[in-house]
Tab-separated table of C-alpha atoms and ligand atoms in Angstrom:
chain	number	residue	atom	x	y	z
A	1	UNK	CA	-7.192	62.026	-22.803
A	2	UNK	CA	-3.471	61.372	-22.639
A	3	UNK	CA	-3.663	61.801	-18.873
A	4	UNK	CA	-6.458	59.121	-18.623
A	5	UNK	CA	-4.365	56.761	-20.717
A	6	UNK	CA	-1.353	57.365	-18.509
A	7	UNK	CA	-3.436	56.669	-15.376
A	8	UNK	CA	-4.843	53.481	-17.007
A	9	UNK	CA	-1.322	52.219	-17.870
A	10	UNK	CA	-0.153	53.109	-14.373
A	11	UNK	CA	-3.030	51.155	-12.777
A	12	UNK	CA	-2.305	48.221	-15.135
A	13	UNK	CA	1.355	48.201	-14.130
A	14	UNK	CA	0.364	48.422	-10.470
A	15	UNK	CA	-2.113	45.577	-10.868
A	16	UNK	CA	0.552	43.508	-12.644
A	17	UNK	CA	3.015	44.278	-9.829
A	18	UNK	CA	0.433	43.239	-7.215
A	19	UNK	CA	-0.237	40.031	-9.145
A	20	UNK	CA	3.483	39.290	-9.380
A	21	UNK	CA	3.857	39.928	-5.642
A	22	UNK	CA	0.925	37.647	-4.878
A	23	UNK	CA	2.392	34.929	-7.074
A	24	UNK	CA	5.748	35.377	-5.372
A	25	UNK	CA	4.142	35.034	-1.897
A	26	UNK	CA	2.282	31.880	-2.976
A	27	UNK	CA	5.478	30.409	-4.415
A	28	UNK	CA	7.412	31.359	-1.299
A	29	UNK	CA	4.912	29.639	1.000
A	30	UNK	CA	4.935	26.486	-1.194
A	31	UNK	CA	8.694	26.397	-1.134
A	32	UNK	CA	8.749	26.757	2.623
A	33	UNK	CA	6.235	23.893	2.973
A	34	UNK	CA	8.347	21.693	0.723
A	35	UNK	CA	11.479	22.545	2.619
A	36	UNK	CA	9.708	21.601	5.835
A	37	UNK	CA	8.617	18.330	4.247
A	38	UNK	CA	12.171	17.681	3.030
A	39	UNK	CA	13.485	18.422	6.466
A	40	UNK	CA	10.960	16.083	8.022
A	41	UNK	CA	11.759	13.428	5.442
A	42	UNK	CA	15.449	13.966	6.084
A	43	UNK	CA	15.016	13.694	9.804
A	44	UNK	CA	12.875	10.557	9.368
A	45	UNK	CA	15.514	9.096	7.121
A	46	UNK	CA	18.302	9.998	9.578
A	47	UNK	CA	16.367	8.430	12.416
A	48	UNK	CA	15.768	5.170	10.551
A	49	UNK	CA	19.399	5.064	9.495
A	50	UNK	CA	20.389	5.715	13.080
A	51	UNK	CA	18.101	2.898	14.206
A	52	UNK	CA	19.641	0.587	11.659
A	53	UNK	CA	23.133	1.558	12.768
A	54	UNK	CA	22.112	1.038	16.385
A	55	UNK	CA	20.720	-2.414	15.636
A	56	UNK	CA	23.865	-3.317	13.654
A	57	UNK	CA	25.946	-2.146	16.592
A	58	UNK	CA	23.842	-4.204	19.022
A	59	UNK	CA	24.165	-7.364	16.961
A	60	UNK	CA	27.891	-6.722	16.589
A	61	UNK	CA	28.165	-6.359	20.360
A	62	UNK	CA	26.193	-9.576	20.874
A	63	UNK	CA	28.383	-11.554	18.500
A	64	UNK	CA	31.467	-10.065	20.178
A	65	UNK	CA	30.236	-11.191	23.553
A	66	UNK	CA	29.449	-14.680	22.160
A	67	UNK	CA	32.913	-14.806	20.658
A	68	UNK	CA	34.510	-13.695	23.889
A	69	UNK	CA	32.626	-16.370	25.866
A	70	UNK	CA	33.709	-18.994	23.285
A	71	UNK	CA	37.289	-17.791	23.687
A	72	UNK	CA	36.852	-18.083	27.479
A	73	UNK	CA	35.620	-21.677	27.167
A	74	UNK	CA	38.472	-22.553	24.817
A	75	UNK	CA	40.962	-20.965	27.206
A	76	UNK	CA	39.519	-23.066	30.043
A	77	UNK	CA	39.840	-26.287	28.006
A	78	UNK	CA	43.355	-25.298	27.058
A	79	UNK	CA	44.278	-24.671	30.716
A	80	UNK	CA	42.822	-28.056	31.681
A	81	UNK	CA	44.800	-29.789	28.931
A	82	UNK	CA	47.908	-27.901	29.964
A	83	UNK	CA	47.357	-29.057	33.568
A	84	UNK	CA	46.976	-32.674	32.503
A	85	UNK	CA	50.044	-32.366	30.304
A	86	UNK	CA	52.082	-30.846	33.153
A	87	UNK	CA	50.928	-33.610	35.460
A	88	UNK	CA	51.949	-36.305	32.964
A	89	UNK	CA	55.235	-34.524	32.401
A	90	UNK	CA	55.877	-34.508	36.154
A	91	UNK	CA	55.080	-38.223	36.360
A	92	UNK	CA	57.478	-38.972	33.488
A	93	UNK	CA	60.232	-36.901	35.135
A	94	UNK	CA	59.685	-38.684	38.445
A	95	UNK	CA	59.770	-42.109	36.784
A	96	UNK	CA	62.951	-41.164	34.941
A	97	UNK	CA	64.534	-39.882	38.160
A	98	UNK	CA	63.516	-43.008	40.079
A	99	UNK	CA	64.779	-45.185	37.233
A	100	UNK	CA	68.071	-43.287	37.078
A	101	UNK	CA	68.526	-43.508	40.841
A	102	UNK	CA	67.414	-47.127	40.833
A	103	UNK	CA	70.100	-48.070	38.336
A	104	UNK	CA	72.756	-46.793	40.755
A	105	UNK	CA	71.993	-49.354	43.431
A	106	UNK	CA	68.702	-50.896	42.285
A	107	UNK	CA	66.930	-50.409	45.606
A	108	UNK	CA	63.802	-48.276	45.744
A	109	UNK	CA	61.540	-47.799	48.760
A	110	UNK	CA	57.936	-46.680	48.381
A	111	UNK	CA	56.381	-45.169	51.494
A	112	UNK	CA	52.606	-45.654	51.457
A	113	UNK	CA	49.982	-44.282	53.847
A	114	UNK	CA	46.538	-45.867	54.134
A	115	UNK	CA	43.167	-44.901	55.601
A	116	UNK	CA	43.665	-41.101	55.683
A	117	UNK	CA	43.539	-38.237	55.386
A	118	UNK	CA	43.277	-37.039	58.978
A	119	UNK	CA	44.724	-34.134	60.988
A	120	UNK	CA	47.944	-36.223	61.086
A	121	UNK	CA	48.349	-35.965	57.291
A	122	UNK	CA	49.744	-32.375	57.172
A	123	UNK	CA	52.387	-33.390	59.734
A	124	UNK	CA	53.370	-36.374	57.582
A	125	UNK	CA	53.539	-34.055	54.561
A	126	UNK	CA	55.796	-31.652	56.468
A	127	UNK	CA	58.288	-34.466	57.224
A	128	UNK	CA	58.239	-35.662	53.605
A	129	UNK	CA	58.903	-32.125	52.409
A	130	UNK	CA	61.746	-31.603	54.897
A	131	UNK	CA	63.349	-34.822	53.629
A	132	UNK	CA	62.768	-33.950	49.971
A	133	UNK	CA	60.824	-37.079	49.053
A	134	UNK	CA	57.332	-38.146	48.060
A	135	UNK	CA	54.964	-40.886	49.170
A	136	UNK	CA	51.781	-42.595	48.004
A	137	UNK	CA	48.526	-42.009	49.893
A	138	UNK	CA	45.751	-44.609	49.551
A	139	UNK	CA	42.853	-42.525	50.778
A	140	UNK	CA	39.422	-43.347	52.193
A	141	UNK	CA	36.611	-41.388	50.529
A	142	UNK	CA	34.702	-40.426	53.669
A	143	UNK	CA	37.939	-39.056	55.206
A	144	UNK	CA	38.863	-37.225	51.987
A	145	UNK	CA	35.438	-35.598	52.095
A	146	UNK	CA	36.193	-34.348	55.630
A	147	UNK	CA	39.670	-33.065	54.684
A	148	UNK	CA	39.759	-32.360	50.936
A	149	UNK	CA	42.468	-29.711	51.431
A	150	UNK	CA	44.885	-32.315	52.835
A	151	UNK	CA	44.384	-34.481	49.741
A	152	UNK	CA	44.912	-31.474	47.479
A	153	UNK	CA	48.020	-30.409	49.366
A	154	UNK	CA	49.497	-33.935	49.206
A	155	UNK	CA	48.848	-34.060	45.452
A	156	UNK	CA	50.114	-30.535	44.762
A	157	UNK	CA	53.341	-31.269	46.612
A	158	UNK	CA	54.078	-34.152	44.253
A	159	UNK	CA	52.738	-37.126	46.196
A	160	UNK	CA	50.582	-39.771	44.527
A	161	UNK	CA	46.941	-40.205	45.546
A	162	UNK	CA	45.530	-43.705	45.106
A	163	UNK	CA	42.208	-45.409	45.752
A	164	UNK	CA	41.721	-47.384	48.956
A	165	UNK	CA	37.955	-47.401	49.432
A	166	UNK	CA	35.073	-44.976	49.850
A	167	UNK	CA	33.601	-46.641	52.964
A	168	UNK	CA	36.346	-49.090	54.030
A	169	UNK	CA	33.440	-51.241	55.226
A	170	UNK	CA	34.467	-54.847	54.458
A	171	UNK	CA	30.950	-56.191	54.965
A	172	UNK	CA	29.671	-53.807	52.279
A	173	UNK	CA	32.433	-53.713	49.661
A	174	UNK	CA	33.195	-57.441	49.703
A	175	UNK	CA	29.547	-58.540	49.684
A	176	UNK	CA	29.359	-58.573	45.881
A	177	UNK	CA	30.948	-57.081	42.772
A	178	UNK	CA	28.287	-54.381	42.415
A	179	UNK	CA	28.960	-53.039	45.898
A	180	UNK	CA	32.704	-53.218	45.351
A	181	UNK	CA	32.625	-51.181	42.142
A	182	UNK	CA	30.001	-48.703	43.395
A	183	UNK	CA	32.338	-47.933	46.296
A	184	UNK	CA	35.487	-47.988	44.135
A	185	UNK	CA	34.080	-45.764	41.378
A	186	UNK	CA	32.613	-43.287	43.847
A	187	UNK	CA	36.111	-42.591	45.179
A	188	UNK	CA	37.641	-42.642	41.692
A	189	UNK	CA	35.181	-39.965	40.487
A	190	UNK	CA	35.517	-37.937	43.685
A	191	UNK	CA	39.309	-37.784	43.314
A	192	UNK	CA	38.948	-36.823	39.668
A	193	UNK	CA	36.607	-33.965	40.609
A	194	UNK	CA	38.942	-32.863	43.397
A	195	UNK	CA	42.282	-33.105	41.582
A	196	UNK	CA	41.362	-32.961	37.896
A	197	UNK	CA	43.059	-36.292	37.162
A	198	UNK	CA	41.989	-39.909	37.635
A	199	UNK	CA	43.931	-42.055	40.124
A	200	UNK	CA	46.096	-44.750	38.536
A	201	UNK	CA	46.921	-46.949	41.547
A	202	UNK	CA	44.884	-48.574	44.308
A	203	UNK	CA	45.167	-50.770	47.366
A	204	UNK	CA	42.381	-53.154	48.321
A	205	UNK	CA	41.308	-52.845	51.965
A	206	UNK	CA	43.119	-55.719	53.679
A	207	UNK	CA	45.292	-56.323	50.584
A	208	UNK	CA	44.831	-58.671	47.652
A	209	UNK	CA	44.969	-61.872	49.653
A	210	UNK	CA	42.856	-60.755	52.594
A	211	UNK	CA	40.847	-63.603	54.058
A	212	UNK	CA	38.184	-61.373	55.628
A	213	UNK	CA	36.453	-60.853	52.278
A	214	UNK	CA	35.775	-64.594	52.150
A	215	UNK	CA	33.303	-64.118	55.017
A	216	UNK	CA	31.120	-61.948	52.789
A	217	UNK	CA	31.433	-63.428	49.319
A	218	UNK	CA	33.230	-66.430	47.868
A	219	UNK	CA	36.306	-65.597	45.758
A	220	UNK	CA	35.339	-61.932	45.584
A	221	UNK	CA	39.005	-60.846	45.190
A	222	UNK	CA	39.415	-63.250	42.280
A	223	UNK	CA	36.396	-61.627	40.619
A	224	UNK	CA	37.198	-57.947	41.156
A	225	UNK	CA	40.988	-57.931	40.716
A	226	UNK	CA	41.078	-58.548	36.920
A	227	UNK	CA	38.295	-56.012	36.401
A	228	UNK	CA	40.199	-53.357	38.368
A	229	UNK	CA	43.348	-54.043	36.332
A	230	UNK	CA	41.330	-53.807	33.102
A	231	UNK	CA	40.504	-50.175	33.976
A	232	UNK	CA	44.238	-49.366	33.958
A	233	UNK	CA	44.362	-48.875	37.741
A	234	UNK	CA	47.135	-50.979	39.253
A	235	UNK	CA	46.680	-52.563	42.699
A	236	UNK	CA	49.596	-52.575	45.144
A	237	UNK	CA	50.132	-54.579	48.324
A	238	UNK	CA	53.199	-54.137	50.589
A	239	UNK	CA	56.208	-56.077	51.857
A	240	UNK	CA	57.120	-53.945	54.884
A	241	UNK	CA	54.692	-53.049	57.627
A	242	UNK	CA	55.131	-50.337	60.265
A	243	UNK	CA	52.790	-52.178	62.667
A	244	UNK	CA	51.289	-48.805	63.515
A	245	UNK	CA	47.619	-49.692	63.277
A	246	UNK	CA	47.370	-52.880	65.304
A	247	UNK	CA	44.803	-53.076	68.074
A	248	UNK	CA	46.190	-52.985	71.589
A	249	UNK	CA	49.024	-50.846	72.919
A	250	UNK	CA	50.354	-48.425	70.289
A	251	UNK	CA	53.960	-49.093	69.310
A	252	UNK	CA	56.482	-46.346	70.069
A	253	UNK	CA	58.259	-44.394	67.326
A	254	UNK	CA	61.405	-46.512	67.852
A	255	UNK	CA	59.387	-49.720	67.518
A	256	UNK	CA	57.801	-48.475	64.277
A	257	UNK	CA	61.251	-47.637	62.840
A	258	UNK	CA	62.511	-51.074	63.886
A	259	UNK	CA	59.475	-52.795	62.297
A	260	UNK	CA	60.125	-51.156	58.935
A	261	UNK	CA	63.906	-51.491	58.879
A	262	UNK	CA	63.673	-55.177	59.808
A	263	UNK	CA	61.923	-55.709	56.439
A	264	UNK	CA	64.588	-53.830	54.451
A	265	UNK	CA	66.555	-55.865	51.918
A	266	UNK	CA	64.393	-56.470	48.822
A	267	UNK	CA	65.129	-54.354	45.771
A	268	UNK	CA	61.564	-53.041	45.835
A	269	UNK	CA	60.322	-52.167	49.301
A	270	UNK	CA	56.701	-51.040	49.674
A	271	UNK	CA	56.187	-49.772	53.222
A	272	UNK	CA	52.668	-49.760	54.701
A	273	UNK	CA	51.916	-47.038	57.250
A	274	UNK	CA	48.706	-45.238	58.263
A	275	UNK	CA	47.971	-41.521	58.450
A	276	UNK	CA	44.747	-41.998	60.375
A	277	UNK	CA	45.925	-40.186	63.476
A	278	UNK	CA	45.309	-43.328	65.555
A	279	UNK	CA	49.025	-43.511	66.268
A	280	UNK	CA	50.751	-40.138	66.112
A	281	UNK	CA	54.094	-41.912	66.718
A	282	UNK	CA	54.136	-42.410	62.933
A	283	UNK	CA	55.244	-38.805	62.455
A	284	UNK	CA	58.000	-39.146	65.050
A	285	UNK	CA	59.090	-42.431	63.424
A	286	UNK	CA	59.277	-41.112	59.844
A	287	UNK	CA	62.687	-39.373	59.984
A	288	UNK	CA	64.243	-42.563	61.452
A	289	UNK	CA	62.610	-44.717	58.753
A	290	UNK	CA	63.839	-42.392	55.996
A	291	UNK	CA	67.418	-42.083	57.252
A	292	UNK	CA	67.552	-45.823	58.067
A	293	UNK	CA	66.442	-46.790	54.561
A	294	UNK	CA	68.810	-44.262	52.958
A	295	UNK	CA	71.659	-45.729	54.997
A	296	UNK	CA	70.718	-49.137	53.553
A	297	UNK	CA	71.062	-47.809	49.998
A	298	UNK	CA	67.428	-47.058	49.207
A	299	UNK	CA	66.145	-44.180	47.128
A	300	UNK	CA	62.468	-43.228	47.376
A	301	UNK	CA	59.761	-43.351	44.755
A	302	UNK	CA	56.001	-43.089	44.339
A	303	UNK	CA	53.785	-45.831	42.955
A	304	UNK	CA	52.562	-45.545	39.379
A	305	UNK	CA	51.328	-48.219	36.962
A	306	UNK	CA	54.954	-48.395	35.720
A	307	UNK	CA	56.618	-49.246	39.035
A	308	UNK	CA	57.461	-52.904	39.808
A	309	UNK	CA	54.587	-55.222	40.761
A	310	UNK	CA	53.903	-55.702	44.439
A	311	UNK	CA	50.963	-57.986	44.767
A	312	UNK	CA	51.335	-60.902	47.109
A	313	UNK	CA	49.692	-64.263	46.656
A	314	UNK	CA	46.927	-63.033	44.294
A	315	UNK	CA	43.323	-63.764	45.204
A	316	UNK	CA	44.067	-65.216	48.634
A	317	UNK	CA	44.008	-68.863	49.638
B	1	ZN	ZN1	42.796	-49.699	55.128
């Protein structure tokens, strides 16, 4: 009887142990499932956080690149302003130098070259450089378009670039005011695009008192001249002529020198020459003109709106 009881208790304990084991296995499998779920949740959460971080990083990168392009644009504007400032500063220095030199003896010569540029222009520039002086070039637009580098070189070496005409076609530009200003403004804008600054001086084809324009339109010079001046661009004629662009036999270098020096005397001497290449004797004549004028007490300057007026007999007869 006691043995049966013992066996019964033993079986009960065994059954209880089996039950506990079963419960433990069930609990263990639940815990493992939960841990898997947690892991999956964790990994999902990491991935979404990573995505968020990635998108933050992308937008940060984008705004950095926008900022850097804005900085680039600002830098460009700053450089442009700095260029304009340097150019103005150079002009002021040159005016001050010319003024200071002018007060010594009061005589200033302004060499001017019309109708270029041409392949002769670099040779003219070489002579100017060798003699340490600057000149004013009244360019023709169609020629500037053929040789933009010559215009740039002249400007970069400290010479002044002025407006002459885009076409230099009297029958077109002097036909009416619209034609005149279409032609004039085309060259003005072209030079601005090429050099980054607007020209401040000009020379009318044939000069202010040319009579040819009368063939195309009555009193056209009288109409356009005040309008040109109102834009702040100052027109300049000349009072010494090299005689280098006349039709017929081309004058020799000596003759060109003689032509210019025979006009020397006035306090302000504006010398008209041409760098068209029609007469290459101009280049050979330049050193003689420069030394001859220096010997007569002249210093050299470039034309700006602040240099003395040189406009003969306004508006023609
Ligand atoms: Zn001309």
